[in-house]
PDB file of C-alpha atoms in Angstrom:
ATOM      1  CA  UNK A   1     106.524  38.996  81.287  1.00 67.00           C
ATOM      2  CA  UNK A   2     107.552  42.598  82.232  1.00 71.00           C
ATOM      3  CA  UNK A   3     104.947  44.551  82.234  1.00 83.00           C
ATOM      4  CA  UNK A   4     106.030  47.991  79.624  1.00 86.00           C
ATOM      5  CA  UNK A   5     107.281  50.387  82.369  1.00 87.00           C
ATOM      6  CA  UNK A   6     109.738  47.472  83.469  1.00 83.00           C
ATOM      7  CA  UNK A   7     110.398  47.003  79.945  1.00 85.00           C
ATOM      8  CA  UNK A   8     111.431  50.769  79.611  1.00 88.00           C
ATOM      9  CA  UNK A   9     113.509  50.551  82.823  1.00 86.00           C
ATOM     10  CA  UNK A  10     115.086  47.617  81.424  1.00 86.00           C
ATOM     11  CA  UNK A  11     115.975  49.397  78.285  1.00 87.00           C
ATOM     12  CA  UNK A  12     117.403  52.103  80.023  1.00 90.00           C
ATOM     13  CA  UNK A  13     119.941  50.115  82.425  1.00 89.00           C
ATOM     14  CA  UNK A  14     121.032  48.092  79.416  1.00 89.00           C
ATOM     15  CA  UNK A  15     121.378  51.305  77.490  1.00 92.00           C
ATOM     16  CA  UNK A  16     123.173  52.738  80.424  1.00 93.00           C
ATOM     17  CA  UNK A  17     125.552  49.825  80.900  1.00 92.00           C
ATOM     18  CA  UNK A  18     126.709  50.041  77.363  1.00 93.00           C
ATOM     19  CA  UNK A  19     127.238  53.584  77.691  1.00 95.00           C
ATOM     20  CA  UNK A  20     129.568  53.513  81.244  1.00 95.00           C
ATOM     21  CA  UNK A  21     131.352  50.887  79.025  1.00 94.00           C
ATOM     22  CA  UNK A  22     131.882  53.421  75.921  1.00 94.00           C
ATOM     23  CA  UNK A  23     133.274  55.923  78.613  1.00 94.00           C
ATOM     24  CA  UNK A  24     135.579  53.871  80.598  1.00 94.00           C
ATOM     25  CA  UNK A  25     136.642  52.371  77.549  1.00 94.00           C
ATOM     26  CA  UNK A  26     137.454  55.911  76.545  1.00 93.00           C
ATOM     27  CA  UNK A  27     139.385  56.917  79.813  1.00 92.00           C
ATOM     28  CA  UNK A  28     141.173  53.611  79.842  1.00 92.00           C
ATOM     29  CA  UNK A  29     142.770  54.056  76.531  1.00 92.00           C
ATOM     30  CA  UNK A  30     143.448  57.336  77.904  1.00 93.00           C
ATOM     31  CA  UNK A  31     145.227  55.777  81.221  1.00 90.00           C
ATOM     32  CA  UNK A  32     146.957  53.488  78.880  1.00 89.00           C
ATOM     33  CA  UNK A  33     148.437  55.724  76.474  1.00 91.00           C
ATOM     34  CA  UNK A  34     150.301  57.570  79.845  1.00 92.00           C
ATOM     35  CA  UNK A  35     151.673  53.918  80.447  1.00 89.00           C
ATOM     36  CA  UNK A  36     149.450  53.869  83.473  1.00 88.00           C
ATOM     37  CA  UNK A  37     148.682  49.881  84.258  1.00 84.00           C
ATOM     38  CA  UNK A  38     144.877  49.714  84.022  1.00 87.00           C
ATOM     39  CA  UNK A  39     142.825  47.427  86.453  1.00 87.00           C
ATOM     40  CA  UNK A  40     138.921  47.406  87.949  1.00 91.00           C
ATOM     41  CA  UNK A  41     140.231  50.008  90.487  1.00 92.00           C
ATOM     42  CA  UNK A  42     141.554  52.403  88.117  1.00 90.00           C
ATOM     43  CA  UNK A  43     138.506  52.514  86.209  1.00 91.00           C
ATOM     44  CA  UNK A  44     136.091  52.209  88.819  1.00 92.00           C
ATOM     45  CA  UNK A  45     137.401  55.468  90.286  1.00 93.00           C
ATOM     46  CA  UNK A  46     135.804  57.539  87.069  1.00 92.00           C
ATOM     47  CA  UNK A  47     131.988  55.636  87.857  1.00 92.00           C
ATOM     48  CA  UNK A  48     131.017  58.096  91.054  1.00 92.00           C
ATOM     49  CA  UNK A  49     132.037  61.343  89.184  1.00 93.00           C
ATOM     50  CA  UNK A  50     130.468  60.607  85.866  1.00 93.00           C
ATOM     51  CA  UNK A  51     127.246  59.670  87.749  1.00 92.00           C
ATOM     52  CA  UNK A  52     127.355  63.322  89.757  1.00 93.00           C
ATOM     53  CA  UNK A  53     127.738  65.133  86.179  1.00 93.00           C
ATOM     54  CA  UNK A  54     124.214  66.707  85.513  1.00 94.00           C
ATOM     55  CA  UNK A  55     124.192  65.998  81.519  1.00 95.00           C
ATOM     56  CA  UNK A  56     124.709  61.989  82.725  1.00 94.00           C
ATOM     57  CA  UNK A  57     122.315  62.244  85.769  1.00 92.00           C
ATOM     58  CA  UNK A  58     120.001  58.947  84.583  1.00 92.00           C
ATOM     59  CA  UNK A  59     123.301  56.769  85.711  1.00 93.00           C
ATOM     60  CA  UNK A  60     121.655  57.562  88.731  1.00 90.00           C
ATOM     61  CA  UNK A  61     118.385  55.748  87.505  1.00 89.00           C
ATOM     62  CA  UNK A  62     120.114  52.757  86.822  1.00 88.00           C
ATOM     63  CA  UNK A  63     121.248  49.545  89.382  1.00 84.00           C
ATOM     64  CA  UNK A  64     124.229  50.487  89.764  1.00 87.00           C
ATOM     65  CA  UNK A  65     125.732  46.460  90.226  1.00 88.00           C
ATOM     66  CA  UNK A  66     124.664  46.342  86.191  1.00 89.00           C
ATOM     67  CA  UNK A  67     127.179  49.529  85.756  1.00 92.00           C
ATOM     68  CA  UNK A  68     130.086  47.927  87.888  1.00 92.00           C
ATOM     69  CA  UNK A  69     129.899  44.485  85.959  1.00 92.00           C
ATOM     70  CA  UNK A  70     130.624  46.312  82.626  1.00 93.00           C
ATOM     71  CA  UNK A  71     133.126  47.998  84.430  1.00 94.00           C
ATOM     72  CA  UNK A  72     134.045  44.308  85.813  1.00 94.00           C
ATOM     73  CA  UNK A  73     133.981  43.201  82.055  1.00 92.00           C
ATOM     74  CA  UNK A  74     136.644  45.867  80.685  1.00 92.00           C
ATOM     75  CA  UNK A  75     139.206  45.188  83.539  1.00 92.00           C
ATOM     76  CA  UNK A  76     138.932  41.793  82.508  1.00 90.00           C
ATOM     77  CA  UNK A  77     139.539  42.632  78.775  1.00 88.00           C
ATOM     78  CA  UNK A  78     142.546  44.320  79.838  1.00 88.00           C
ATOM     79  CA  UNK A  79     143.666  41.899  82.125  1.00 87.00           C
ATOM     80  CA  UNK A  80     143.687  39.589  79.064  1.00 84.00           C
ATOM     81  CA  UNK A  81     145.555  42.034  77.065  1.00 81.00           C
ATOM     82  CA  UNK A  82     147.859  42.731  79.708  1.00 79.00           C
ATOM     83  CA  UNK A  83     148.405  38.782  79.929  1.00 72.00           C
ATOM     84  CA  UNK A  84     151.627  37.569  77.709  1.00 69.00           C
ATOM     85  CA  UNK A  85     149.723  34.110  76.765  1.00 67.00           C
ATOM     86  CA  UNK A  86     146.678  35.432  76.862  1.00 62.00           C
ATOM     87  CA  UNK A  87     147.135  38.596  74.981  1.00 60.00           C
ATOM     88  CA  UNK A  88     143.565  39.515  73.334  1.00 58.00           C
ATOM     89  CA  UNK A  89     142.192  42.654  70.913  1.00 60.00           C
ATOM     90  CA  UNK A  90     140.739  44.829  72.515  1.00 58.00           C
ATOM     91  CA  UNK A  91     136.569  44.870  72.302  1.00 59.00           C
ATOM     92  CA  UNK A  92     135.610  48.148  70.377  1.00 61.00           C
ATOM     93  CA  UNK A  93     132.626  50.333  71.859  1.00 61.00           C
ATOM     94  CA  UNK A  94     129.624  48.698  72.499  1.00 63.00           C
ATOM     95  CA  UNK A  95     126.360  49.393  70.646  1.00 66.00           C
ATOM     96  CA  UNK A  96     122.650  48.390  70.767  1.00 64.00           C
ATOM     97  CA  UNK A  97     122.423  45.013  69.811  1.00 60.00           C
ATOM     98  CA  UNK A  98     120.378  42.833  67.194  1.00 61.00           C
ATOM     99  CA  UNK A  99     119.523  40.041  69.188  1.00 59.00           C
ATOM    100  CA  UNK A 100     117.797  39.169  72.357  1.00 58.00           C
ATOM    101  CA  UNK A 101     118.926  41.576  74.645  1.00 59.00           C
ATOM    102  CA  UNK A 102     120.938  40.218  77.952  1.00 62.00           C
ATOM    103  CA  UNK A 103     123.411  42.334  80.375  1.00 60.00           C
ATOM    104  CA  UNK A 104     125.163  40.804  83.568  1.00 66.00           C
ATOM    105  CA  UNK A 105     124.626  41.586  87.200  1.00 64.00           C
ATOM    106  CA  UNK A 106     127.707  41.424  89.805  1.00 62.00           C
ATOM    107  CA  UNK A 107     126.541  38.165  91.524  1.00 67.00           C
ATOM    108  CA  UNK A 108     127.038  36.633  87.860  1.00 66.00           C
ATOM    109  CA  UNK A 109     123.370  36.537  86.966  1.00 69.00           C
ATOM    110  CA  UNK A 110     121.985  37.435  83.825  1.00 68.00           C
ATOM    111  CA  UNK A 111     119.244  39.274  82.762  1.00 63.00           C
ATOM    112  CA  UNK A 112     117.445  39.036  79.488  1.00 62.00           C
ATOM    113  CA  UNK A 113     114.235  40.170  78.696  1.00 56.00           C
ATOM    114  CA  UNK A 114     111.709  36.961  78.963  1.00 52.00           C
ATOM    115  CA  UNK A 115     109.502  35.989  81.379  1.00 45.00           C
ATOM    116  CA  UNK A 116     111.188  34.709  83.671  1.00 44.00           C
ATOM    117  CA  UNK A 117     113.513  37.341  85.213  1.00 50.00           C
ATOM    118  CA  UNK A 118     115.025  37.721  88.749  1.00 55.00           C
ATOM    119  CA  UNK A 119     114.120  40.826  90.768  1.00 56.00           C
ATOM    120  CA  UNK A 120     115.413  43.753  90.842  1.00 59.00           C
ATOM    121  CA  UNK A 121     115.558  46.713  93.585  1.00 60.00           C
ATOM    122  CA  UNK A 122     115.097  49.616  91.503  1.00 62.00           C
ATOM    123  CA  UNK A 123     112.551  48.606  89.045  1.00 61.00           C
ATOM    124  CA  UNK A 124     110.409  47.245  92.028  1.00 59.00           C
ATOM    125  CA  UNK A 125     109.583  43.714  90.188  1.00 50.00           C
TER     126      UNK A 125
END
């Protein structure tokens, strides 16, 4: 079991992936209201300067594979939207959820908090 400053460091990169997901969502609607065809690239571009801004600093704090999956996770929502067959509603912006929490790394794995966790770099466990 994490031990409570993991915990908090948890919190915080789940709270930070769910806010680089409000954002991009936010630009992307942007990109695709200008008819501009909206793909990982395209919104991956916006991650480096909204990490830089001071006011959005702890990005910074965070692994950053946990802020390119939900980045990863919107370009696939569009992809699907984009896609005649497959043609899906758009997710709305995310907020803290009511059940266990869970958020994806780029290798696929998921985290949730429980005992039994993989490592991770930044929160030295």
């Amino acid at each position: 079991m994490p031990h409570q400053e993991q915990q908090i460091l948890l919190n915080q990169a789940m709270g930070s992936a769910r806010f680089v997901w409000n954002q991009m969502l936010a630009k992307s609607f942007k990109m695709f209201a200008k008819d501009e065809y909206i793909r990982y690239e395209s919104i991956e571009k916006n991650l480096k300067p909204l990490k830089k801004t001071p006011e959005f600093s702890f990005l910074g704090n965070t692994y950053s594979a946990c802020l390119q999956q939900k980045i990863r996770d919107l370009a696939q929502v569009w992809a699907k939207f984009y896609h005649p067959k497959d043609h899906a509603r758009l997710k709305e912006n995310k907020r803290k959820p009511r059940k266990a929490k869970l958020f994806k790394l780029a290798d696929g794995a998921e985290i949730q908090l429980r005992p039994l966790m993989p490592r991770l770099k930044k929160i030295s466990w």
